Structure formats: C-alpha cells, structure tokens
C-alpha cells in the first residue's frame, strides 16, 4: 500500500498545482480530502451563511473573526479558501477515482473546541484574533515572518507555528490539530485496507502529524 500526503495551504496557488501534479503523477485509486460532507457542500456552494449562528456571542465573534481573516487572505491570493480540496474532488471525478471525506464532522469539532476552551482561553484567543486582524504584532509571538501567501509554507515555518500554537493555546492545538490528525489518519488506514494507492490532500499543518500516526499504525 502506498499513501501520498499532499500538504497544502488553503489559499495558495501552489496548492492547486501540487494537488493536480500528485493526482496526475501518482495515479491513485483513491483520493482523500480534509473535509467532511458539511464543509464540502459549503465550499461547493461558496456558502456565505454562518454555520455557527446558534453559538453564544463570544464563540460567534471568534468564528466570525477567523472567517474574516481567512477571507482577507483569500482576496490577496485570489484563491477561494479550500479551492484545492474542490480541485482534488473534481480531478477524482474526471478520472473516475473514488474520493472520500476524511475529516471529523465540523459540528463535533466545534462542540469539542468550545467545551475544552476555558473562558480565559476564549478571551485570549479573541484578543489575538482582533489585534492580528488589524495588523498589530501579537505579544509574545515575536516579529511576524514575511510569507508568500501564494506558496505553501516551508516545513520549518509550519513546525514553528504548530509549536507556538501548542504553547499559547494547548486546548485549541489538541482539538484542531491532534484529535483531527488521529481521526484522519485512522480514516486513511481504513481506506488502505481497500485501496493500494492513496493520495490524501490535507492542510500542511496536519501532514506531518498524520504521517507519523500512519507510520506507527502501519508498522
């Protein structure tokens, strides 16, 4: 069995190239994407309506700011956030390759996150989002590095960002990174029992963690 992980940035033009190259060159008999069905249909329809309208006000503010920041960055690259996932599915359909959503249901992730975050952590995260949105350097995070948003960040930058997230917001890191890495890795492992050649398109922040879990599980 061969598993090829494609680490992407959801707003980078390079991600679209990486996805197409991987599917064209690896010729998989299964394509996996870091989506659940809800997020897929939201992306496909470029859904503007919020999926968290029933959340308490602070949570709504957090998700609204996260969405605004993502939209702001998307406008800079002119790439709809998550376009590489849609491209992967489109290519799979074109080549008659089965494709699968491997991410945890978004409602479970959101509920887990809100339950795990303390009130202080929510306030701190909201503060970081606010000052980040208006372009003020975040206290304790050091000087921001210049990034080419059209490219997938280098491995050392991703590693540094993950370590900083774990340090500043361990609860967010656990739910959004560790738990989802585990979920997606096990989904890929299950699919590996049926398919011999798999291409899995995941965010660059997940690729290394998923790879380590798969190495351990398949050893």
Coordinates of C-alpha atoms in Angstrom, one line a residue:
X1 CA 0.0 0.0 0.0
X2 CA 1.2 3.5 -0.9
X3 CA -0.1 6.6 0.8
X4 CA 1.0 10.0 -0.6
X5 CA 0.1 13.0 1.7
X6 CA -0.2 16.4 -0.1
X7 CA 0.3 19.2 2.4
X8 CA -1.4 22.4 1.3
X9 CA -2.2 25.9 2.2
X10 CA -5.9 26.5 1.7
X11 CA -5.4 29.9 0.0
X12 CA -2.2 29.3 -2.0
X13 CA -2.0 29.0 -5.8
X14 CA 0.8 26.5 -5.3
X15 CA -1.6 24.1 -3.6
X16 CA -3.7 23.8 -6.7
X17 CA -0.5 22.9 -8.7
X18 CA 0.6 20.3 -6.0
X19 CA -2.8 18.6 -6.0
X20 CA -3.0 18.3 -9.8
X21 CA 0.6 17.1 -10.0
X22 CA 0.1 14.5 -7.3
X23 CA -3.1 13.0 -8.8
X24 CA -1.6 13.1 -12.4
X25 CA 1.7 11.5 -11.4
X26 CA 0.7 9.1 -8.6
X27 CA -2.4 7.9 -10.5
X28 CA -4.1 6.8 -7.2
X29 CA -7.1 4.5 -7.0
X30 CA -8.4 6.6 -4.1
X31 CA -8.4 10.3 -3.2
X32 CA -8.9 11.6 0.3
X33 CA -9.6 15.2 1.2
X34 CA -9.5 17.1 4.6
X35 CA -13.3 17.8 4.5
X36 CA -16.5 16.5 6.0
X37 CA -19.7 16.5 3.9
X38 CA -21.0 19.7 5.5
X39 CA -17.8 21.6 4.7
X40 CA -17.7 20.2 1.2
X41 CA -21.2 21.4 0.4
X42 CA -20.5 24.8 2.0
X43 CA -17.3 25.1 -0.2
X44 CA -19.0 23.9 -3.3
X45 CA -21.8 26.4 -2.9
X46 CA -19.5 29.1 -1.6
X47 CA -21.8 29.3 1.3
X48 CA -21.8 32.7 3.0
X49 CA -24.3 31.9 5.7
X50 CA -22.6 31.2 9.0
X51 CA -22.7 27.7 10.3
X52 CA -22.4 28.8 13.9
X53 CA -25.4 31.1 14.4
X54 CA -26.6 29.2 17.4
X55 CA -23.4 29.6 19.3
X56 CA -23.1 32.0 22.3
X57 CA -21.9 35.5 21.4
X58 CA -18.2 35.1 22.2
X59 CA -18.0 31.9 20.1
X60 CA -19.7 33.7 17.3
X61 CA -17.3 36.5 17.5
X62 CA -14.3 34.1 17.4
X63 CA -15.5 32.2 14.3
X64 CA -16.6 35.4 12.6
X65 CA -13.2 36.9 13.0
X66 CA -11.5 33.7 11.9
X67 CA -13.7 33.7 8.7
X68 CA -12.9 37.4 8.1
X69 CA -9.2 36.8 8.4
X70 CA -9.3 33.9 6.0
X71 CA -11.4 35.9 3.5
X72 CA -8.9 38.8 3.8
X73 CA -6.0 36.5 2.9
X74 CA -8.0 34.8 0.2
X75 CA -8.6 38.2 -1.5
X76 CA -4.8 38.7 -1.5
X77 CA -4.2 35.5 -3.4
X78 CA -7.5 35.5 -5.4
X79 CA -7.9 31.8 -4.3
X80 CA -11.1 30.8 -2.6
X81 CA -10.1 29.1 0.7
X82 CA -10.3 25.4 0.3
X83 CA -10.2 25.5 -3.5
X84 CA -7.5 22.8 -3.6
X85 CA -9.9 20.4 -1.9
X86 CA -12.6 21.1 -4.5
X87 CA -10.0 20.7 -7.3
X88 CA -8.9 17.3 -5.8
X89 CA -12.5 16.1 -5.9
X90 CA -13.0 17.5 -9.4
X91 CA -9.9 15.7 -10.7
X92 CA -11.0 12.5 -8.9
X93 CA -14.4 12.7 -10.6
X94 CA -12.8 13.4 -14.0
X95 CA -10.6 10.4 -13.7
X96 CA -13.3 8.2 -12.2
X97 CA -11.3 7.8 -9.0
X98 CA -13.3 7.2 -5.7
X99 CA -12.9 10.0 -3.3
X100 CA -13.6 10.3 0.4
X101 CA -14.1 13.0 3.1
X102 CA -11.8 12.0 5.9
X103 CA -12.1 14.9 8.4
X104 CA -14.2 14.8 11.5
X105 CA -17.7 16.3 11.3
X106 CA -17.4 20.1 11.8
X107 CA -20.1 20.2 14.4
X108 CA -18.3 17.7 16.6
X109 CA -15.0 19.6 16.2
X110 CA -16.7 22.9 17.1
X111 CA -18.5 21.4 20.1
X112 CA -15.3 19.8 21.3
X113 CA -13.4 23.0 20.9
X114 CA -15.9 25.1 22.8
X115 CA -16.2 22.6 25.6
X116 CA -12.4 22.3 26.0
X117 CA -11.6 26.0 25.9
X118 CA -11.8 27.9 29.2
X119 CA -13.3 31.3 29.4
X120 CA -9.9 32.8 29.8
X121 CA -8.6 30.9 26.7
X122 CA -11.5 32.2 24.6
X123 CA -10.9 35.8 25.7
X124 CA -7.2 35.4 24.9
X125 CA -7.8 33.9 21.5
X126 CA -10.4 36.6 20.7
X127 CA -7.8 39.2 21.6
X128 CA -5.1 37.7 19.5
X129 CA -7.6 37.5 16.5
X130 CA -8.6 41.1 16.9
X131 CA -5.1 42.5 17.0
X132 CA -4.0 40.1 14.3
X133 CA -6.9 41.2 12.1
X134 CA -5.9 44.9 12.3
X135 CA -2.2 44.1 11.7
X136 CA -0.7 44.7 15.2
X137 CA 2.1 42.3 16.2
X138 CA 0.9 39.7 18.7
X139 CA 2.5 40.0 22.1
X140 CA 4.9 37.2 22.9
X141 CA 4.8 35.8 19.3
X142 CA 7.9 37.6 18.0
X143 CA 8.2 39.6 14.8
X144 CA 6.0 38.2 12.0
X145 CA 7.8 36.5 9.2
X146 CA 7.3 37.5 5.6
X147 CA 5.3 34.9 3.8
X148 CA 4.5 34.4 0.2
X149 CA 0.8 33.6 0.5
X150 CA 0.8 32.1 -3.0
X151 CA 3.1 29.3 -1.8
X152 CA 2.7 26.5 0.8
X153 CA 4.9 27.5 3.8
X154 CA 8.2 25.7 4.4
X155 CA 8.3 22.8 6.8
X156 CA 10.3 24.7 9.4
X157 CA 7.8 27.6 9.4
X158 CA 4.9 25.1 9.9
X159 CA 6.7 23.3 12.7
X160 CA 7.4 26.6 14.4
X161 CA 3.8 27.7 14.0
X162 CA 2.5 24.4 15.4
X163 CA 4.8 24.7 18.4
X164 CA 3.7 28.3 19.1
X165 CA 0.0 27.3 18.9
X166 CA 0.6 24.4 21.3
X167 CA 2.4 26.8 23.7
X168 CA -0.1 29.6 23.6
X169 CA -3.4 27.6 23.1
X170 CA -2.9 24.0 24.1
X171 CA -6.6 23.3 24.1
X172 CA -7.0 24.6 20.6
X173 CA -4.0 22.6 19.5
X174 CA -5.4 19.4 21.0
X175 CA -8.8 19.7 19.3
X176 CA -8.0 21.3 16.0
X177 CA -4.7 19.5 15.4
X178 CA -4.0 16.4 17.4
X179 CA -7.6 15.0 17.6
X180 CA -8.2 15.6 13.9
X181 CA -4.8 14.2 12.9
X182 CA -5.8 11.0 14.7
X183 CA -9.2 10.9 13.1
X184 CA -7.9 11.5 9.6
X185 CA -5.0 9.0 10.0
X186 CA -7.4 6.3 11.1
X187 CA -9.7 7.0 8.2
X188 CA -6.8 6.7 5.7
X189 CA -5.7 3.5 7.4
X190 CA -9.2 2.0 7.0
X191 CA -9.3 3.0 3.3
X192 CA -5.8 1.4 2.9
X193 CA -7.5 -2.0 3.5
X194 CA -9.4 -1.4 0.3
X195 CA -7.2 0.7 -1.9
X196 CA -3.5 0.2 -2.7
X197 CA -2.6 3.7 -3.9
X198 CA -4.0 6.7 -2.0
X199 CA -3.5 10.4 -2.4
X200 CA -4.6 12.4 0.7
X201 CA -4.9 16.2 0.4
X202 CA -4.6 17.8 3.9
X203 CA -3.5 21.1 5.3
X204 CA 0.2 21.4 5.7
X205 CA -0.2 21.7 9.5
X206 CA -1.7 18.2 9.5
X207 CA 0.5 16.3 7.1
X208 CA 3.5 15.6 9.4
X209 CA 1.3 14.5 12.3
X210 CA -0.9 12.3 10.1
X211 CA 2.2 10.8 8.6
X212 CA 3.7 9.9 12.0
X213 CA 0.5 8.2 13.1
X214 CA 0.2 6.2 9.9
X215 CA 3.9 5.1 10.2
X216 CA 3.1 3.8 13.8
X217 CA -0.2 2.2 12.8
X218 CA 1.1 0.5 9.7
X219 CA 4.5 -0.6 11.1

